[in-house]
Amino acid sequence: MPLSGTVVTRFAPSPSGPLHVGHLLAALQARRLADAHGGHCWLRVEDIDPRAQHPEYLELMYEDLCWLGLEFDGEVMVQTRRFGVYHEVLEQLRGMGLLYPCFCTRTEIKNQVAEMGRAPHATLGYLYPGTCRNLPPDVVAERLAAGAPHTWRLNMQRVQELIGCPTWHDMLRGTQRCVPTAYGDVVLARKDFPASYHLAVVVDDAAQGVTHVTRGADLFDSTHIHRALQGVLGLPVPQYCHHALLRDNAGKRLAKRDGARSIASLREAGFTPSQVLESLESALQRGGVWMV
């Protein structure tokens, strides 16, 4: 699918730990795609998860990006400043009859799925079997009045009735078809979590006018959920590019827990920005194998 119009991308890290080389790959993919087409690349801080609210890591992230010479356009969007926006969208979905409270614990869901003979989804984990979807209204009201712990889930059956099975385009894999019911009734909010990643990222991409989302292949399945949300909310649908992930020599994905590969640790070890970028380019030429 050819690119047309102004290309707008974004780099959206979660400051739950130091910036690492996997983040750098994502940042470069977004920045370079925008630059190649005279577009814009925004920076967004995805800190809506309480586990990602670490001011020290956020400050370190800004230091690392500055040291690397990576610049972004416009103002930085910070999710923890947008709780009101997410609340309005949740109310919209609730008004459409697409949300319902779920009182199941993670352990209960795991056991329910096991009893049904289903294995966990490769990237999304245990898909919710819909236990609380059709609870009688009086039971729901009684539990809510009693303050029972609960989450708010998206009724994918109703979503599919509304929008069918829409398509989306991946720049590497071509046209994809979203079947909402294949991904379970995902959580969109909980007591300590004003909005889930799925809801926040869809709302924020639309708010920032993002036309092209570049991110790791581990989020490919999540994009089907995002396409379903875009459909029911009437939001624009970006193009997507799910790039390969960096791996070590053993084929293991590089993640935040690999502290030795953080940008800060490379800087402290005496690497220059150009050396870090050259090492990343070399890794890409080796099929994503990082050897530093």
Short mmCIF file of C-alpha atoms in Angstrom, two decimals, residues 36 50 61 73 82 84 127 152 176 184 192 227 243-244 287:
data_model
loop_
_atom_site.label_atom_id
_atom_site.label_comp_id
_atom_site.label_asym_id
_atom_site.label_seq_id
_atom_site.Cartn_x
_atom_site.Cartn_y
_atom_site.Cartn_z
CA ALA A 36 11.84 9.51 4.72
CA PRO A 50 1.17 2.16 37.89
CA MET A 61 14.96 8.17 29.18
CA ASP A 73 8.41 16.81 17.01
CA ARG A 82 -5.12 12.11 30.08
CA GLY A 84 -10.22 12.40 31.89
CA LEU A 127 -8.32 -15.46 26.78
CA TRP A 152 -14.52 -3.64 32.97
CA GLN A 176 -5.14 -8.55 7.83
CA GLY A 184 -11.67 -12.69 24.15
CA ASP A 192 -6.23 0.94 40.02
CA ARG A 227 -8.71 -2.42 15.14
CA HIS A 243 9.21 -5.17 12.85
CA ALA A 244 11.34 -8.07 14.07
CA GLY A 287 18.79 -10.68 11.36
#
